[in-house]
């Protein structure tokens, strides 16, 4: 019997025993409200984080100009790489919708590479900032409030990106297992 309280659980179980199109049939015409709730929560979380940092900045007498203490050009390159990874993820989603397993794997790998490069770049940025000492969490740091808000924002974002990387690796491993199987996208 199909559960009305947990339809996705039932559908995923059903997909494993051969009802290939049952998830697509269920989702047709759906607005995917779950994703919109997730996006809204992410927007609210990061907006609050940025808003609090902005408020602290407005009341701080010792706040440096960002370009004086941060590698803005390096950060811009990392941002471009992360945005490119989003493009590759969109291509991976398109590939799975068309049951194109090879393109799915290719674009997932490109996404994983972009996200990994971003995270390595963020680690390099952190180590450089720690070595220079101006943006530091040490008790004798020159810009304590700036440093705290900077590491809080970028740390949470980095954790967010790391979580996505772990999930993407899991999805890629599932995609590799499904080679040669027709219409396996529900399990990937």
mmCIF file with all atom_site columns, C-alpha atoms in Angstrom:
data_model
loop_
_atom_site.group_PDB
_atom_site.id
_atom_site.type_symbol
_atom_site.label_atom_id
_atom_site.label_alt_id
_atom_site.label_comp_id
_atom_site.label_asym_id
_atom_site.label_entity_id
_atom_site.label_seq_id
_atom_site.pdbx_PDB_ins_code
_atom_site.Cartn_x
_atom_site.Cartn_y
_atom_site.Cartn_z
_atom_site.occupancy
_atom_site.B_iso_or_equiv
_atom_site.pdbx_formal_charge
_atom_site.auth_seq_id
_atom_site.auth_comp_id
_atom_site.auth_asym_id
_atom_site.auth_atom_id
_atom_site.pdbx_PDB_model_num
ATOM 1   C CA . UNK A 1 1   ? 0.000  0.000  0.000   1.00 0.00 ? 1   UNK A CA 1
ATOM 2   C CA . UNK A 1 2   ? 1.177  3.492  -0.827  1.00 0.00 ? 2   UNK A CA 1
ATOM 3   C CA . UNK A 1 3   ? 1.633  5.843  2.074   1.00 0.00 ? 3   UNK A CA 1
ATOM 4   C CA . UNK A 1 4   ? -0.017 9.237  1.783   1.00 0.00 ? 4   UNK A CA 1
ATOM 5   C CA . UNK A 1 5   ? 2.145  10.677 4.549   1.00 0.00 ? 5   UNK A CA 1
ATOM 6   C CA . UNK A 1 6   ? 5.460  9.660  3.051   1.00 0.00 ? 6   UNK A CA 1
ATOM 7   C CA . UNK A 1 7   ? 4.908  9.371  -0.704  1.00 0.00 ? 7   UNK A CA 1
ATOM 8   C CA . UNK A 1 8   ? 8.558  9.856  -1.678  1.00 0.00 ? 8   UNK A CA 1
ATOM 9   C CA . UNK A 1 9   ? 9.718  7.046  0.609   1.00 0.00 ? 9   UNK A CA 1
ATOM 10  C CA . UNK A 1 10  ? 7.169  4.691  -0.910  1.00 0.00 ? 10  UNK A CA 1
ATOM 11  C CA . UNK A 1 11  ? 8.037  5.837  -4.401  1.00 0.00 ? 11  UNK A CA 1
ATOM 12  C CA . UNK A 1 12  ? 11.750 5.342  -3.910  1.00 0.00 ? 12  UNK A CA 1
ATOM 13  C CA . UNK A 1 13  ? 11.090 1.854  -2.557  1.00 0.00 ? 13  UNK A CA 1
ATOM 14  C CA . UNK A 1 14  ? 8.833  1.182  -5.554  1.00 0.00 ? 14  UNK A CA 1
ATOM 15  C CA . UNK A 1 15  ? 11.460 2.420  -8.006  1.00 0.00 ? 15  UNK A CA 1
ATOM 16  C CA . UNK A 1 16  ? 13.883 -0.225 -6.789  1.00 0.00 ? 16  UNK A CA 1
ATOM 17  C CA . UNK A 1 17  ? 11.529 -3.066 -7.641  1.00 0.00 ? 17  UNK A CA 1
ATOM 18  C CA . UNK A 1 18  ? 10.920 -2.059 -11.211 1.00 0.00 ? 18  UNK A CA 1
ATOM 19  C CA . UNK A 1 19  ? 8.323  0.720  -11.409 1.00 0.00 ? 19  UNK A CA 1
ATOM 20  C CA . UNK A 1 20  ? 10.709 2.874  -13.425 1.00 0.00 ? 20  UNK A CA 1
ATOM 21  C CA . UNK A 1 21  ? 8.591  5.944  -14.118 1.00 0.00 ? 21  UNK A CA 1
ATOM 22  C CA . UNK A 1 22  ? 6.660  6.114  -10.876 1.00 0.00 ? 22  UNK A CA 1
ATOM 23  C CA . UNK A 1 23  ? 8.645  9.094  -9.503  1.00 0.00 ? 23  UNK A CA 1
ATOM 24  C CA . UNK A 1 24  ? 8.255  11.109 -12.695 1.00 0.00 ? 24  UNK A CA 1
ATOM 25  C CA . UNK A 1 25  ? 4.519  10.384 -12.734 1.00 0.00 ? 25  UNK A CA 1
ATOM 26  C CA . UNK A 1 26  ? 4.204  11.524 -9.132  1.00 0.00 ? 26  UNK A CA 1
ATOM 27  C CA . UNK A 1 27  ? 6.226  14.709 -9.638  1.00 0.00 ? 27  UNK A CA 1
ATOM 28  C CA . UNK A 1 28  ? 4.583  15.873 -12.875 1.00 0.00 ? 28  UNK A CA 1
ATOM 29  C CA . UNK A 1 29  ? 2.926  19.189 -12.271 1.00 0.00 ? 29  UNK A CA 1
ATOM 30  C CA . UNK A 1 30  ? 4.508  19.549 -8.835  1.00 0.00 ? 30  UNK A CA 1
ATOM 31  C CA . UNK A 1 31  ? 6.080  22.862 -7.914  1.00 0.00 ? 31  UNK A CA 1
ATOM 32  C CA . UNK A 1 32  ? 8.955  21.211 -6.024  1.00 0.00 ? 32  UNK A CA 1
ATOM 33  C CA . UNK A 1 33  ? 8.107  23.295 -2.966  1.00 0.00 ? 33  UNK A CA 1
ATOM 34  C CA . UNK A 1 34  ? 10.670 21.402 -0.904  1.00 0.00 ? 34  UNK A CA 1
ATOM 35  C CA . UNK A 1 35  ? 13.514 22.923 -2.914  1.00 0.00 ? 35  UNK A CA 1
ATOM 36  C CA . UNK A 1 36  ? 11.992 26.393 -2.647  1.00 0.00 ? 36  UNK A CA 1
ATOM 37  C CA . UNK A 1 37  ? 11.774 26.030 1.154   1.00 0.00 ? 37  UNK A CA 1
ATOM 38  C CA . UNK A 1 38  ? 15.422 24.920 1.195   1.00 0.00 ? 38  UNK A CA 1
ATOM 39  C CA . UNK A 1 39  ? 16.478 27.885 -0.992  1.00 0.00 ? 39  UNK A CA 1
ATOM 40  C CA . UNK A 1 40  ? 14.482 30.303 1.169   1.00 0.00 ? 40  UNK A CA 1
ATOM 41  C CA . UNK A 1 41  ? 16.103 28.985 4.348   1.00 0.00 ? 41  UNK A CA 1
ATOM 42  C CA . UNK A 1 42  ? 19.565 29.352 2.783   1.00 0.00 ? 42  UNK A CA 1
ATOM 43  C CA . UNK A 1 43  ? 18.819 32.906 1.671   1.00 0.00 ? 43  UNK A CA 1
ATOM 44  C CA . UNK A 1 44  ? 17.522 33.844 5.109   1.00 0.00 ? 44  UNK A CA 1
ATOM 45  C CA . UNK A 1 45  ? 20.495 32.261 6.888   1.00 0.00 ? 45  UNK A CA 1
ATOM 46  C CA . UNK A 1 46  ? 23.124 33.997 4.777   1.00 0.00 ? 46  UNK A CA 1
ATOM 47  C CA . UNK A 1 47  ? 21.183 37.286 4.736   1.00 0.00 ? 47  UNK A CA 1
ATOM 48  C CA . UNK A 1 48  ? 21.159 37.314 8.538   1.00 0.00 ? 48  UNK A CA 1
ATOM 49  C CA . UNK A 1 49  ? 24.865 36.472 8.623   1.00 0.00 ? 49  UNK A CA 1
ATOM 50  C CA . UNK A 1 50  ? 25.699 39.290 6.207   1.00 0.00 ? 50  UNK A CA 1
ATOM 51  C CA . UNK A 1 51  ? 23.274 41.692 7.899   1.00 0.00 ? 51  UNK A CA 1
ATOM 52  C CA . UNK A 1 52  ? 24.794 41.154 11.335  1.00 0.00 ? 52  UNK A CA 1
ATOM 53  C CA . UNK A 1 53  ? 28.275 41.648 9.896   1.00 0.00 ? 53  UNK A CA 1
ATOM 54  C CA . UNK A 1 54  ? 27.145 44.843 8.201   1.00 0.00 ? 54  UNK A CA 1
ATOM 55  C CA . UNK A 1 55  ? 25.683 46.138 11.463  1.00 0.00 ? 55  UNK A CA 1
ATOM 56  C CA . UNK A 1 56  ? 28.930 45.358 13.291  1.00 0.00 ? 56  UNK A CA 1
ATOM 57  C CA . UNK A 1 57  ? 30.885 47.122 10.553  1.00 0.00 ? 57  UNK A CA 1
ATOM 58  C CA . UNK A 1 58  ? 28.764 50.258 10.824  1.00 0.00 ? 58  UNK A CA 1
ATOM 59  C CA . UNK A 1 59  ? 29.520 50.501 14.548  1.00 0.00 ? 59  UNK A CA 1
ATOM 60  C CA . UNK A 1 60  ? 33.200 49.607 14.407  1.00 0.00 ? 60  UNK A CA 1
ATOM 61  C CA . UNK A 1 61  ? 35.923 52.231 14.555  1.00 0.00 ? 61  UNK A CA 1
ATOM 62  C CA . UNK A 1 62  ? 38.642 49.785 13.512  1.00 0.00 ? 62  UNK A CA 1
ATOM 63  C CA . UNK A 1 63  ? 37.372 48.266 10.262  1.00 0.00 ? 63  UNK A CA 1
ATOM 64  C CA . UNK A 1 64  ? 39.837 47.979 7.364   1.00 0.00 ? 64  UNK A CA 1
ATOM 65  C CA . UNK A 1 65  ? 39.083 48.452 3.706   1.00 0.00 ? 65  UNK A CA 1
ATOM 66  C CA . UNK A 1 66  ? 38.594 44.877 2.442   1.00 0.00 ? 66  UNK A CA 1
ATOM 67  C CA . UNK A 1 67  ? 40.906 45.299 -0.541  1.00 0.00 ? 67  UNK A CA 1
ATOM 68  C CA . UNK A 1 68  ? 43.722 46.361 1.820   1.00 0.00 ? 68  UNK A CA 1
ATOM 69  C CA . UNK A 1 69  ? 43.737 43.105 3.798   1.00 0.00 ? 69  UNK A CA 1
ATOM 70  C CA . UNK A 1 70  ? 42.106 40.510 1.523   1.00 0.00 ? 70  UNK A CA 1
ATOM 71  C CA . UNK A 1 71  ? 43.145 39.097 -1.840  1.00 0.00 ? 71  UNK A CA 1
ATOM 72  C CA . UNK A 1 72  ? 40.129 40.377 -3.749  1.00 0.00 ? 72  UNK A CA 1
ATOM 73  C CA . UNK A 1 73  ? 41.398 39.233 -7.172  1.00 0.00 ? 73  UNK A CA 1
ATOM 74  C CA . UNK A 1 74  ? 42.111 35.713 -5.889  1.00 0.00 ? 74  UNK A CA 1
ATOM 75  C CA . UNK A 1 75  ? 38.651 35.606 -4.304  1.00 0.00 ? 75  UNK A CA 1
ATOM 76  C CA . UNK A 1 76  ? 37.088 36.761 -7.586  1.00 0.00 ? 76  UNK A CA 1
ATOM 77  C CA . UNK A 1 77  ? 38.766 33.870 -9.428  1.00 0.00 ? 77  UNK A CA 1
ATOM 78  C CA . UNK A 1 78  ? 37.525 31.399 -6.795  1.00 0.00 ? 78  UNK A CA 1
ATOM 79  C CA . UNK A 1 79  ? 34.010 32.825 -7.093  1.00 0.00 ? 79  UNK A CA 1
ATOM 80  C CA . UNK A 1 80  ? 34.118 32.408 -10.873 1.00 0.00 ? 80  UNK A CA 1
ATOM 81  C CA . UNK A 1 81  ? 35.230 28.781 -10.451 1.00 0.00 ? 81  UNK A CA 1
ATOM 82  C CA . UNK A 1 82  ? 32.389 28.069 -8.021  1.00 0.00 ? 82  UNK A CA 1
ATOM 83  C CA . UNK A 1 83  ? 29.824 29.688 -10.328 1.00 0.00 ? 83  UNK A CA 1
ATOM 84  C CA . UNK A 1 84  ? 31.205 27.612 -13.212 1.00 0.00 ? 84  UNK A CA 1
ATOM 85  C CA . UNK A 1 85  ? 30.703 24.507 -11.089 1.00 0.00 ? 85  UNK A CA 1
ATOM 86  C CA . UNK A 1 86  ? 27.034 25.499 -10.757 1.00 0.00 ? 86  UNK A CA 1
ATOM 87  C CA . UNK A 1 87  ? 26.790 25.620 -14.545 1.00 0.00 ? 87  UNK A CA 1
ATOM 88  C CA . UNK A 1 88  ? 28.273 22.118 -14.794 1.00 0.00 ? 88  UNK A CA 1
ATOM 89  C CA . UNK A 1 89  ? 25.813 20.890 -12.150 1.00 0.00 ? 89  UNK A CA 1
ATOM 90  C CA . UNK A 1 90  ? 22.931 22.235 -14.232 1.00 0.00 ? 90  UNK A CA 1
ATOM 91  C CA . UNK A 1 91  ? 24.349 20.329 -17.225 1.00 0.00 ? 91  UNK A CA 1
ATOM 92  C CA . UNK A 1 92  ? 24.536 17.161 -15.079 1.00 0.00 ? 92  UNK A CA 1
ATOM 93  C CA . UNK A 1 93  ? 20.870 17.544 -14.128 1.00 0.00 ? 93  UNK A CA 1
ATOM 94  C CA . UNK A 1 94  ? 19.989 17.994 -17.798 1.00 0.00 ? 94  UNK A CA 1
ATOM 95  C CA . UNK A 1 95  ? 21.996 14.867 -18.674 1.00 0.00 ? 95  UNK A CA 1
ATOM 96  C CA . UNK A 1 96  ? 20.200 12.686 -16.121 1.00 0.00 ? 96  UNK A CA 1
ATOM 97  C CA . UNK A 1 97  ? 16.834 13.943 -17.334 1.00 0.00 ? 97  UNK A CA 1
ATOM 98  C CA . UNK A 1 98  ? 17.766 12.671 -20.780 1.00 0.00 ? 98  UNK A CA 1
ATOM 99  C CA . UNK A 1 99  ? 19.154 9.377  -19.423 1.00 0.00 ? 99  UNK A CA 1
ATOM 100 C CA . UNK A 1 100 ? 22.621 10.344 -20.666 1.00 0.00 ? 100 UNK A CA 1
ATOM 101 C CA . UNK A 1 101 ? 24.803 8.535  -18.161 1.00 0.00 ? 101 UNK A CA 1
ATOM 102 C CA . UNK A 1 102 ? 28.134 9.496  -19.738 1.00 0.00 ? 102 UNK A CA 1
ATOM 103 C CA . UNK A 1 103 ? 27.368 13.231 -19.716 1.00 0.00 ? 103 UNK A CA 1
ATOM 104 C CA . UNK A 1 104 ? 26.032 12.925 -16.169 1.00 0.00 ? 104 UNK A CA 1
ATOM 105 C CA . UNK A 1 105 ? 29.325 11.481 -14.968 1.00 0.00 ? 105 UNK A CA 1
ATOM 106 C CA . UNK A 1 106 ? 31.376 13.994 -16.975 1.00 0.00 ? 106 UNK A CA 1
ATOM 107 C CA . UNK A 1 107 ? 29.504 17.025 -15.651 1.00 0.00 ? 107 UNK A CA 1
ATOM 108 C CA . UNK A 1 108 ? 29.417 15.697 -12.088 1.00 0.00 ? 108 UNK A CA 1
ATOM 109 C CA . UNK A 1 109 ? 33.206 15.299 -12.221 1.00 0.00 ? 109 UNK A CA 1
ATOM 110 C CA . UNK A 1 110 ? 33.591 18.855 -13.547 1.00 0.00 ? 110 UNK A CA 1
ATOM 111 C CA . UNK A 1 111 ? 31.340 20.100 -10.742 1.00 0.00 ? 111 UNK A CA 1
ATOM 112 C CA . UNK A 1 112 ? 33.299 18.156 -8.129  1.00 0.00 ? 112 UNK A CA 1
ATOM 113 C CA . UNK A 1 113 ? 36.580 19.516 -9.535  1.00 0.00 ? 113 UNK A CA 1
ATOM 114 C CA . UNK A 1 114 ? 35.318 23.116 -9.426  1.00 0.00 ? 114 UNK A CA 1
ATOM 115 C CA . UNK A 1 115 ? 34.038 22.774 -5.874  1.00 0.00 ? 115 UNK A CA 1
ATOM 116 C CA . UNK A 1 116 ? 37.269 21.093 -4.743  1.00 0.00 ? 116 UNK A CA 1
ATOM 117 C CA . UNK A 1 117 ? 39.375 23.842 -6.365  1.00 0.00 ? 117 UNK A CA 1
ATOM 118 C CA . UNK A 1 118 ? 37.265 26.452 -4.571  1.00 0.00 ? 118 UNK A CA 1
ATOM 119 C CA . UNK A 1 119 ? 37.782 24.753 -1.201  1.00 0.00 ? 119 UNK A CA 1
ATOM 120 C CA . UNK A 1 120 ? 41.530 24.359 -1.737  1.00 0.00 ? 120 UNK A CA 1
ATOM 121 C CA . UNK A 1 121 ? 41.657 28.033 -2.721  1.00 0.00 ? 121 UNK A CA 1
ATOM 122 C CA . UNK A 1 122 ? 39.796 28.996 0.436   1.00 0.00 ? 122 UNK A CA 1
ATOM 123 C CA . UNK A 1 123 ? 42.284 26.973 2.510   1.00 0.00 ? 123 UNK A CA 1
ATOM 124 C CA . UNK A 1 124 ? 45.154 28.774 0.756   1.00 0.00 ? 124 UNK A CA 1
ATOM 125 C CA . UNK A 1 125 ? 43.477 32.111 1.421   1.00 0.00 ? 125 UNK A CA 1
ATOM 126 C CA . UNK A 1 126 ? 43.031 31.270 5.119   1.00 0.00 ? 126 UNK A CA 1
ATOM 127 C CA . UNK A 1 127 ? 46.638 30.125 5.536   1.00 0.00 ? 127 UNK A CA 1
ATOM 128 C CA . UNK A 1 128 ? 47.912 33.273 3.805   1.00 0.00 ? 128 UNK A CA 1
ATOM 129 C CA . UNK A 1 129 ? 45.769 35.510 5.990   1.00 0.00 ? 129 UNK A CA 1
ATOM 130 C CA . UNK A 1 130 ? 46.896 33.707 9.139   1.00 0.00 ? 130 UNK A CA 1
ATOM 131 C CA . UNK A 1 131 ? 50.543 34.044 8.071   1.00 0.00 ? 131 UNK A CA 1
ATOM 132 C CA . UNK A 1 132 ? 50.196 37.771 7.366   1.00 0.00 ? 132 UNK A CA 1
ATOM 133 C CA . UNK A 1 133 ? 48.575 38.270 10.762  1.00 0.00 ? 133 UNK A CA 1
ATOM 134 C CA . UNK A 1 134 ? 46.255 41.190 9.996   1.00 0.00 ? 134 UNK A CA 1
ATOM 135 C CA . UNK A 1 135 ? 43.149 39.043 9.557   1.00 0.00 ? 135 UNK A CA 1
ATOM 136 C CA . UNK A 1 136 ? 43.664 36.702 12.466  1.00 0.00 ? 136 UNK A CA 1
ATOM 137 C CA . UNK A 1 137 ? 41.725 35.366 15.418  1.00 0.00 ? 137 UNK A CA 1
ATOM 138 C CA . UNK A 1 138 ? 44.737 35.772 17.712  1.00 0.00 ? 138 UNK A CA 1
ATOM 139 C CA . UNK A 1 139 ? 44.197 37.881 20.840  1.00 0.00 ? 139 UNK A CA 1
ATOM 140 C CA . UNK A 1 140 ? 46.583 40.537 19.546  1.00 0.00 ? 140 UNK A CA 1
ATOM 141 C CA . UNK A 1 141 ? 45.040 40.718 16.054  1.00 0.00 ? 141 UNK A CA 1
ATOM 142 C CA . UNK A 1 142 ? 44.860 44.165 14.493  1.00 0.00 ? 142 UNK A CA 1
ATOM 143 C CA . UNK A 1 143 ? 41.266 43.817 13.246  1.00 0.00 ? 143 UNK A CA 1
ATOM 144 C CA . UNK A 1 144 ? 39.454 41.534 15.700  1.00 0.00 ? 144 UNK A CA 1
ATOM 145 C CA . UNK A 1 145 ? 35.858 42.281 14.701  1.00 0.00 ? 145 UNK A CA 1
ATOM 146 C CA . UNK A 1 146 ? 36.648 42.235 10.995  1.00 0.00 ? 146 UNK A CA 1
ATOM 147 C CA . UNK A 1 147 ? 38.496 38.938 11.378  1.00 0.00 ? 147 UNK A CA 1
ATOM 148 C CA . UNK A 1 148 ? 35.686 37.358 13.394  1.00 0.00 ? 148 UNK A CA 1
ATOM 149 C CA . UNK A 1 149 ? 32.965 38.320 10.954  1.00 0.00 ? 149 UNK A CA 1
ATOM 150 C CA . UNK A 1 150 ? 35.120 37.398 7.951   1.00 0.00 ? 150 UNK A CA 1
ATOM 151 C CA . UNK A 1 151 ? 35.885 33.900 9.238   1.00 0.00 ? 151 UNK A CA 1
ATOM 152 C CA . UNK A 1 152 ? 32.311 33.387 10.415  1.00 0.00 ? 152 UNK A CA 1
ATOM 153 C CA . UNK A 1 153 ? 30.864 34.213 6.991   1.00 0.00 ? 153 UNK A CA 1
ATOM 154 C CA . UNK A 1 154 ? 33.452 32.461 4.868   1.00 0.00 ? 154 UNK A CA 1
ATOM 155 C CA . UNK A 1 155 ? 33.687 29.532 7.289   1.00 0.00 ? 155 UNK A CA 1
ATOM 156 C CA . UNK A 1 156 ? 29.963 28.860 7.139   1.00 0.00 ? 156 UNK A CA 1
ATOM 157 C CA . UNK A 1 157 ? 30.025 29.215 3.374   1.00 0.00 ? 157 UNK A CA 1
ATOM 158 C CA . UNK A 1 158 ? 33.017 26.864 3.169   1.00 0.00 ? 158 UNK A CA 1
ATOM 159 C CA . UNK A 1 159 ? 31.207 24.322 5.363   1.00 0.00 ? 159 UNK A CA 1
ATOM 160 C CA . UNK A 1 160 ? 28.178 24.652 3.111   1.00 0.00 ? 160 UNK A CA 1
ATOM 161 C CA . UNK A 1 161 ? 30.335 24.023 0.026   1.00 0.00 ? 161 UNK A CA 1
ATOM 162 C CA . UNK A 1 162 ? 32.141 21.104 1.709   1.00 0.00 ? 162 UNK A CA 1
ATOM 163 C CA . UNK A 1 163 ? 28.791 19.484 2.504   1.00 0.00 ? 163 UNK A CA 1
ATOM 164 C CA . UNK A 1 164 ? 27.804 19.887 -1.143  1.00 0.00 ? 164 UNK A CA 1
ATOM 165 C CA . UNK A 1 165 ? 31.111 18.330 -2.241  1.00 0.00 ? 165 UNK A CA 1
ATOM 166 C CA . UNK A 1 166 ? 30.536 15.266 -0.058  1.00 0.00 ? 166 UNK A CA 1
ATOM 167 C CA . UNK A 1 167 ? 27.009 14.922 -1.443  1.00 0.00 ? 167 UNK A CA 1
ATOM 168 C CA . UNK A 1 168 ? 28.272 15.310 -5.026  1.00 0.00 ? 168 UNK A CA 1
ATOM 169 C CA . UNK A 1 169 ? 30.876 12.599 -4.522  1.00 0.00 ? 169 UNK A CA 1
ATOM 170 C CA . UNK A 1 170 ? 28.148 10.306 -3.199  1.00 0.00 ? 170 UNK A CA 1
ATOM 171 C CA . UNK A 1 171 ? 25.948 11.071 -6.229  1.00 0.00 ? 171 UNK A CA 1
ATOM 172 C CA . UNK A 1 172 ? 28.882 10.496 -8.591  1.00 0.00 ? 172 UNK A CA 1
ATOM 173 C CA . UNK A 1 173 ? 29.594 7.107  -7.005  1.00 0.00 ? 173 UNK A CA 1
ATOM 174 C CA . UNK A 1 174 ? 25.929 6.180  -7.467  1.00 0.00 ? 174 UNK A CA 1
ATOM 175 C CA . UNK A 1 175 ? 26.080 7.319  -11.098 1.00 0.00 ? 175 UNK A CA 1
ATOM 176 C CA . UNK A 1 176 ? 29.119 5.109  -11.719 1.00 0.00 ? 176 UNK A CA 1
ATOM 177 C CA . UNK A 1 177 ? 27.284 2.068  -10.322 1.00 0.00 ? 177 UNK A CA 1
ATOM 178 C CA . UNK A 1 178 ? 24.319 2.610  -12.613 1.00 0.00 ? 178 UNK A CA 1
ATOM 179 C CA . UNK A 1 179 ? 26.270 2.289  -15.877 1.00 0.00 ? 179 UNK A CA 1
ATOM 180 C CA . UNK A 1 180 ? 24.349 0.400  -18.514 1.00 0.00 ? 180 UNK A CA 1
ATOM 181 C CA . UNK A 1 181 ? 21.035 0.334  -16.711 1.00 0.00 ? 181 UNK A CA 1
ATOM 182 C CA . UNK A 1 182 ? 18.081 1.893  -18.476 1.00 0.00 ? 182 UNK A CA 1
ATOM 183 C CA . UNK A 1 183 ? 16.199 4.719  -16.780 1.00 0.00 ? 183 UNK A CA 1
ATOM 184 C CA . UNK A 1 184 ? 18.092 4.548  -13.513 1.00 0.00 ? 184 UNK A CA 1
ATOM 185 C CA . UNK A 1 185 ? 17.916 8.233  -12.677 1.00 0.00 ? 185 UNK A CA 1
ATOM 186 C CA . UNK A 1 186 ? 15.613 7.715  -9.703  1.00 0.00 ? 186 UNK A CA 1
ATOM 187 C CA . UNK A 1 187 ? 18.355 5.859  -7.853  1.00 0.00 ? 187 UNK A CA 1
ATOM 188 C CA . UNK A 1 188 ? 21.170 8.262  -8.766  1.00 0.00 ? 188 UNK A CA 1
#
